[in-house]
Coordinates of C-alpha atoms in Angstrom, one line a residue:
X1 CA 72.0 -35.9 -2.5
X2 CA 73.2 -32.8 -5.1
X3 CA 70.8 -31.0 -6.4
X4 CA 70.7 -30.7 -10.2
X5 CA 73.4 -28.8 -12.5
X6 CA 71.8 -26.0 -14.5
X7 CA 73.8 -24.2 -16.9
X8 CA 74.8 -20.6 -15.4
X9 CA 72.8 -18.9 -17.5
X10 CA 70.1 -21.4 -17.3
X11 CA 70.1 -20.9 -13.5
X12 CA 69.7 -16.8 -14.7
X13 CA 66.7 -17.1 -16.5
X14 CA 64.7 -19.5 -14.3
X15 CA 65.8 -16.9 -11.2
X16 CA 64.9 -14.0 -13.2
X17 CA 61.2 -15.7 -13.8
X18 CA 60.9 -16.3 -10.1
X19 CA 61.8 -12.4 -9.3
X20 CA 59.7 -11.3 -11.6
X21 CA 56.9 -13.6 -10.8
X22 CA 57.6 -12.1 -6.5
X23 CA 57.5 -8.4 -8.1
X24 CA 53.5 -9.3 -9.5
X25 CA 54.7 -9.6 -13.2
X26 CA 51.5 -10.9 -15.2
X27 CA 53.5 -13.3 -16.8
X28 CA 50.7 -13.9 -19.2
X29 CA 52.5 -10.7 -21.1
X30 CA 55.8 -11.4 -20.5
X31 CA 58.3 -11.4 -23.3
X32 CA 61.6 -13.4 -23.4
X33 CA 63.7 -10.3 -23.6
X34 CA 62.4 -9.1 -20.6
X35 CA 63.4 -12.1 -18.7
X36 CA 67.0 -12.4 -20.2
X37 CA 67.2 -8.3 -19.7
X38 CA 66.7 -9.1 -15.5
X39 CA 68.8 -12.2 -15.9
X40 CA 71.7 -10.2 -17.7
X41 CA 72.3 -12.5 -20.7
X42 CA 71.3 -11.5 -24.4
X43 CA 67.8 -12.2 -26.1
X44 CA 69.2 -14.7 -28.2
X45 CA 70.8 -16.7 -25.9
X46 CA 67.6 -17.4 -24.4
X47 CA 67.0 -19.5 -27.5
X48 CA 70.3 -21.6 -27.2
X49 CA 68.7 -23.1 -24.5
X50 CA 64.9 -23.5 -25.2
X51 CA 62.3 -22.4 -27.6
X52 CA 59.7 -20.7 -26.0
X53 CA 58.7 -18.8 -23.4
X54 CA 56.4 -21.3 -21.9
X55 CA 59.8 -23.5 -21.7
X56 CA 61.7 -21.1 -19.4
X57 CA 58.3 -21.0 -17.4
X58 CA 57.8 -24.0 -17.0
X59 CA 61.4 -24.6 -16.7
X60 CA 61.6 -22.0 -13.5
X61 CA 58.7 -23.3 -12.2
X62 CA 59.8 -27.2 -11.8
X63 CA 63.5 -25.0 -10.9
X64 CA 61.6 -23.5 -7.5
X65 CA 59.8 -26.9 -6.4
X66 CA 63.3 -28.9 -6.9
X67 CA 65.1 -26.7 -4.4
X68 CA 62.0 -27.4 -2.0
X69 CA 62.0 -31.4 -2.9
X70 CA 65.6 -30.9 -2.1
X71 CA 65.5 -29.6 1.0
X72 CA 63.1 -32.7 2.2
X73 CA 65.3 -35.3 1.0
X74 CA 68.6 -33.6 2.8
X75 CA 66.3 -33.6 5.8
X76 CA 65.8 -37.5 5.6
X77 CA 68.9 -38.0 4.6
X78 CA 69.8 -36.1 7.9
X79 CA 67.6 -38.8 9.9
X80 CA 65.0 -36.1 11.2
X81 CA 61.9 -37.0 12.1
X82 CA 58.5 -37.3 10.1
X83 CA 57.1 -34.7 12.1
X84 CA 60.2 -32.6 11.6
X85 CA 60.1 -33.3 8.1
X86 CA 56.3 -32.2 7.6
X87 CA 56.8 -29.1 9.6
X88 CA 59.6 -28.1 7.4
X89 CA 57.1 -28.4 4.6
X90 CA 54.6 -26.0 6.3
X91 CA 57.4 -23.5 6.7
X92 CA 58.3 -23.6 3.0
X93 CA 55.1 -22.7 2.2
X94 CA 54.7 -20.3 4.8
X95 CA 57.9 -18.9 2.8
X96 CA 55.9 -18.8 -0.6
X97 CA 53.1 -16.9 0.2
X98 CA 55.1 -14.2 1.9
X99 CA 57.5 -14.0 -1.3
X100 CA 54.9 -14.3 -4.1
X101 CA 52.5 -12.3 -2.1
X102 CA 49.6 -15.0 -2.0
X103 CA 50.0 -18.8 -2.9
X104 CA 46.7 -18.3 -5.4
X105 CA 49.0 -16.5 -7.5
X106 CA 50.9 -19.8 -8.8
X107 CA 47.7 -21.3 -9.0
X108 CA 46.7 -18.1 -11.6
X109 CA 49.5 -19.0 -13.5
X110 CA 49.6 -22.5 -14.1
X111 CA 45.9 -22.3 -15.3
X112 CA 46.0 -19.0 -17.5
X113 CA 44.9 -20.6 -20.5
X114 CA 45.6 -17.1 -22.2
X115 CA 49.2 -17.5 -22.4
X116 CA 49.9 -18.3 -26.3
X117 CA 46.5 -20.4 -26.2
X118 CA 47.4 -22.2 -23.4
X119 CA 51.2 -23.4 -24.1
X120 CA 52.0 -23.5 -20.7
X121 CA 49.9 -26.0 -19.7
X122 CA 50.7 -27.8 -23.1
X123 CA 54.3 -27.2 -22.4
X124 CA 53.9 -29.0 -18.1
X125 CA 51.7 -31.8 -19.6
X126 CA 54.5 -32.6 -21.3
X127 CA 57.1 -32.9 -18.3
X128 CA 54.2 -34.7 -16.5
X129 CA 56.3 -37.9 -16.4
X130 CA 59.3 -36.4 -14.4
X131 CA 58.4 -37.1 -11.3
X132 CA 61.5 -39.5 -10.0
X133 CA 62.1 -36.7 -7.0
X134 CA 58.7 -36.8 -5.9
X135 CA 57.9 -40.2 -5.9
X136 CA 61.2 -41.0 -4.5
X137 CA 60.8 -38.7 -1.4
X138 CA 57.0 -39.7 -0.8
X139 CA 58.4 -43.2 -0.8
X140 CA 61.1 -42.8 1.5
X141 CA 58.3 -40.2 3.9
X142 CA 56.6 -43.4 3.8
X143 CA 59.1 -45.4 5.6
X144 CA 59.7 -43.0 8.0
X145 CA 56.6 -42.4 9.1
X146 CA 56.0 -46.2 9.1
X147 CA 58.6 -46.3 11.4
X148 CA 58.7 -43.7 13.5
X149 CA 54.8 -43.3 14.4
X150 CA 53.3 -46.9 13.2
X151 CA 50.8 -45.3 9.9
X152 CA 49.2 -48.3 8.8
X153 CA 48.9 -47.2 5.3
X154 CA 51.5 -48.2 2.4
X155 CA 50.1 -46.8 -1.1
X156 CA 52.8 -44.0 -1.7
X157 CA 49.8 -42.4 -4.0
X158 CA 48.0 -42.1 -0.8
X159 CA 50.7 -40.8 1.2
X160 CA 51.8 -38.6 -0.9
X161 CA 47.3 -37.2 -1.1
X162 CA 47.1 -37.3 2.6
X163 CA 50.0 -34.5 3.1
X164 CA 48.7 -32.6 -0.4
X165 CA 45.7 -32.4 0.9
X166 CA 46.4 -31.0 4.4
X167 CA 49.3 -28.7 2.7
X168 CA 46.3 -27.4 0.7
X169 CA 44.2 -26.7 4.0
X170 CA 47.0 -25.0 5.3
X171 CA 47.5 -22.4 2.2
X172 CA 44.2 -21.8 2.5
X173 CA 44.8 -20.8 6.0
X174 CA 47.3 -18.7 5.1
X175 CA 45.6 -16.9 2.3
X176 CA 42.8 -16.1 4.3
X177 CA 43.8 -15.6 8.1
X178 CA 41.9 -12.2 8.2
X179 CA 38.4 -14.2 7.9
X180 CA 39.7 -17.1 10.3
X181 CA 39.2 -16.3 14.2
X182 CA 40.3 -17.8 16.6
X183 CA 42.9 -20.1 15.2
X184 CA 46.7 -19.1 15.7
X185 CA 49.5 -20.4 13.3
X186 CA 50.8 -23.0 16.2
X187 CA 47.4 -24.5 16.6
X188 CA 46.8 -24.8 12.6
X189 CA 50.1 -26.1 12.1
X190 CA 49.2 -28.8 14.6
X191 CA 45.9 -29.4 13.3
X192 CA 47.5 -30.0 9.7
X193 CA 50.0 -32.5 11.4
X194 CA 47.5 -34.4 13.3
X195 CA 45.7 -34.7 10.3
X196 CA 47.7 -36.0 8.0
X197 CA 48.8 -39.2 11.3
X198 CA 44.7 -39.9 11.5
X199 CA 44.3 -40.3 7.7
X200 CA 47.5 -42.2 7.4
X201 CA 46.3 -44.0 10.4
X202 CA 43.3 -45.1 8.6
X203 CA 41.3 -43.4 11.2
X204 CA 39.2 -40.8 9.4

């Protein structure tokens, strides 16, 4: 599957956003020319493209989490396994909190209500309904795991919270590994895995 065209400069922007998010910009004070001055394009071309801020944000934001859909539904497309497939997941994120220096960080942002009275959340609520890559990979992780280890469950909503919710455990694992003891990455990846079989198993 291709992943989605973005204009060159489009692509510049949403990049520039990401880098500067990585660096520890507080992105609540942000301008638009900075973004287009690390992206290398003019101010005002900024605004041939979208009309505020929270737009690029937003738009950068939904930019990052394609390329990680992406990279699941090459995977499948790829025939690997479920467990392959989950484990990929795992090392994304693993990827993520080394770049942006902590996953809480993305959570900071996506619920700073400070940003232009709280635009940025206005501006996500608004894209809530494009979700076609999401659903359609949770569907298809569905049928592959139905297959190759026999889940019992069907409800893609329920799918798709089983692995959110032990993706979740394991950022918290990685945000906090100096107060866990005892626990080394191999055994909590394997922990999140087993996990996410027993609830789709209907057995917890």
């Amino acid at each position: 599957m291709e992943e989605k065209s973005y204009p060159p400069k489009v692509r510049a922007m949403f990049e520039a956003v990401l880098d500067l998010f990585a660096s520890g910009r507080e992105l609540s004070t942000l301008k638009v020319s900075e973004i287009t001055a690390k992206a290398g394009i003019g101010k005002g071309t900024a605004y041939e493209y979208f009309s505020t801020k929270e737009e690029i944000v937003v738009g950068a934001i939904e930019y990052e989490a394609a390329k990680h859909f992406q990279i699941i539904i090459d995977l499948l497309e790829q025939g690997q396994s479920f467990q392959e497939i989950i484990l990929k997941g795992l090392d994304m994120m693993e990827a993520a909190n080394q770049k942006y220096h902590g996953l809480a960080v993305l959570e900071k942002i996506l619920q700073d209500t400070t940003i232009n009275g709280g635009n940025l959340l206005k501006e996500m609520e608004k894209r809530r309904g494009q979700c076609g890559l999401v659903l359609q990979m949770t569907e298809r992780l569905m049928t592959l795991a139905k297959d190759s280890v026999q889940i019992k469950e069907t409800n893609p909503w329920k799918v798709c919270g089983a692995m959110l919710s032990q993706y979740v455990i394991y950022a918290y694992y990685l945000t906090h590994q100096g107060l866990i003891q005892g626990i080394e990455r191999e055994e909590a990846r394997d922990f999140v895995y087993r996990n996410i079989l027993k609830i789709l198993d209907g057995t917890t």
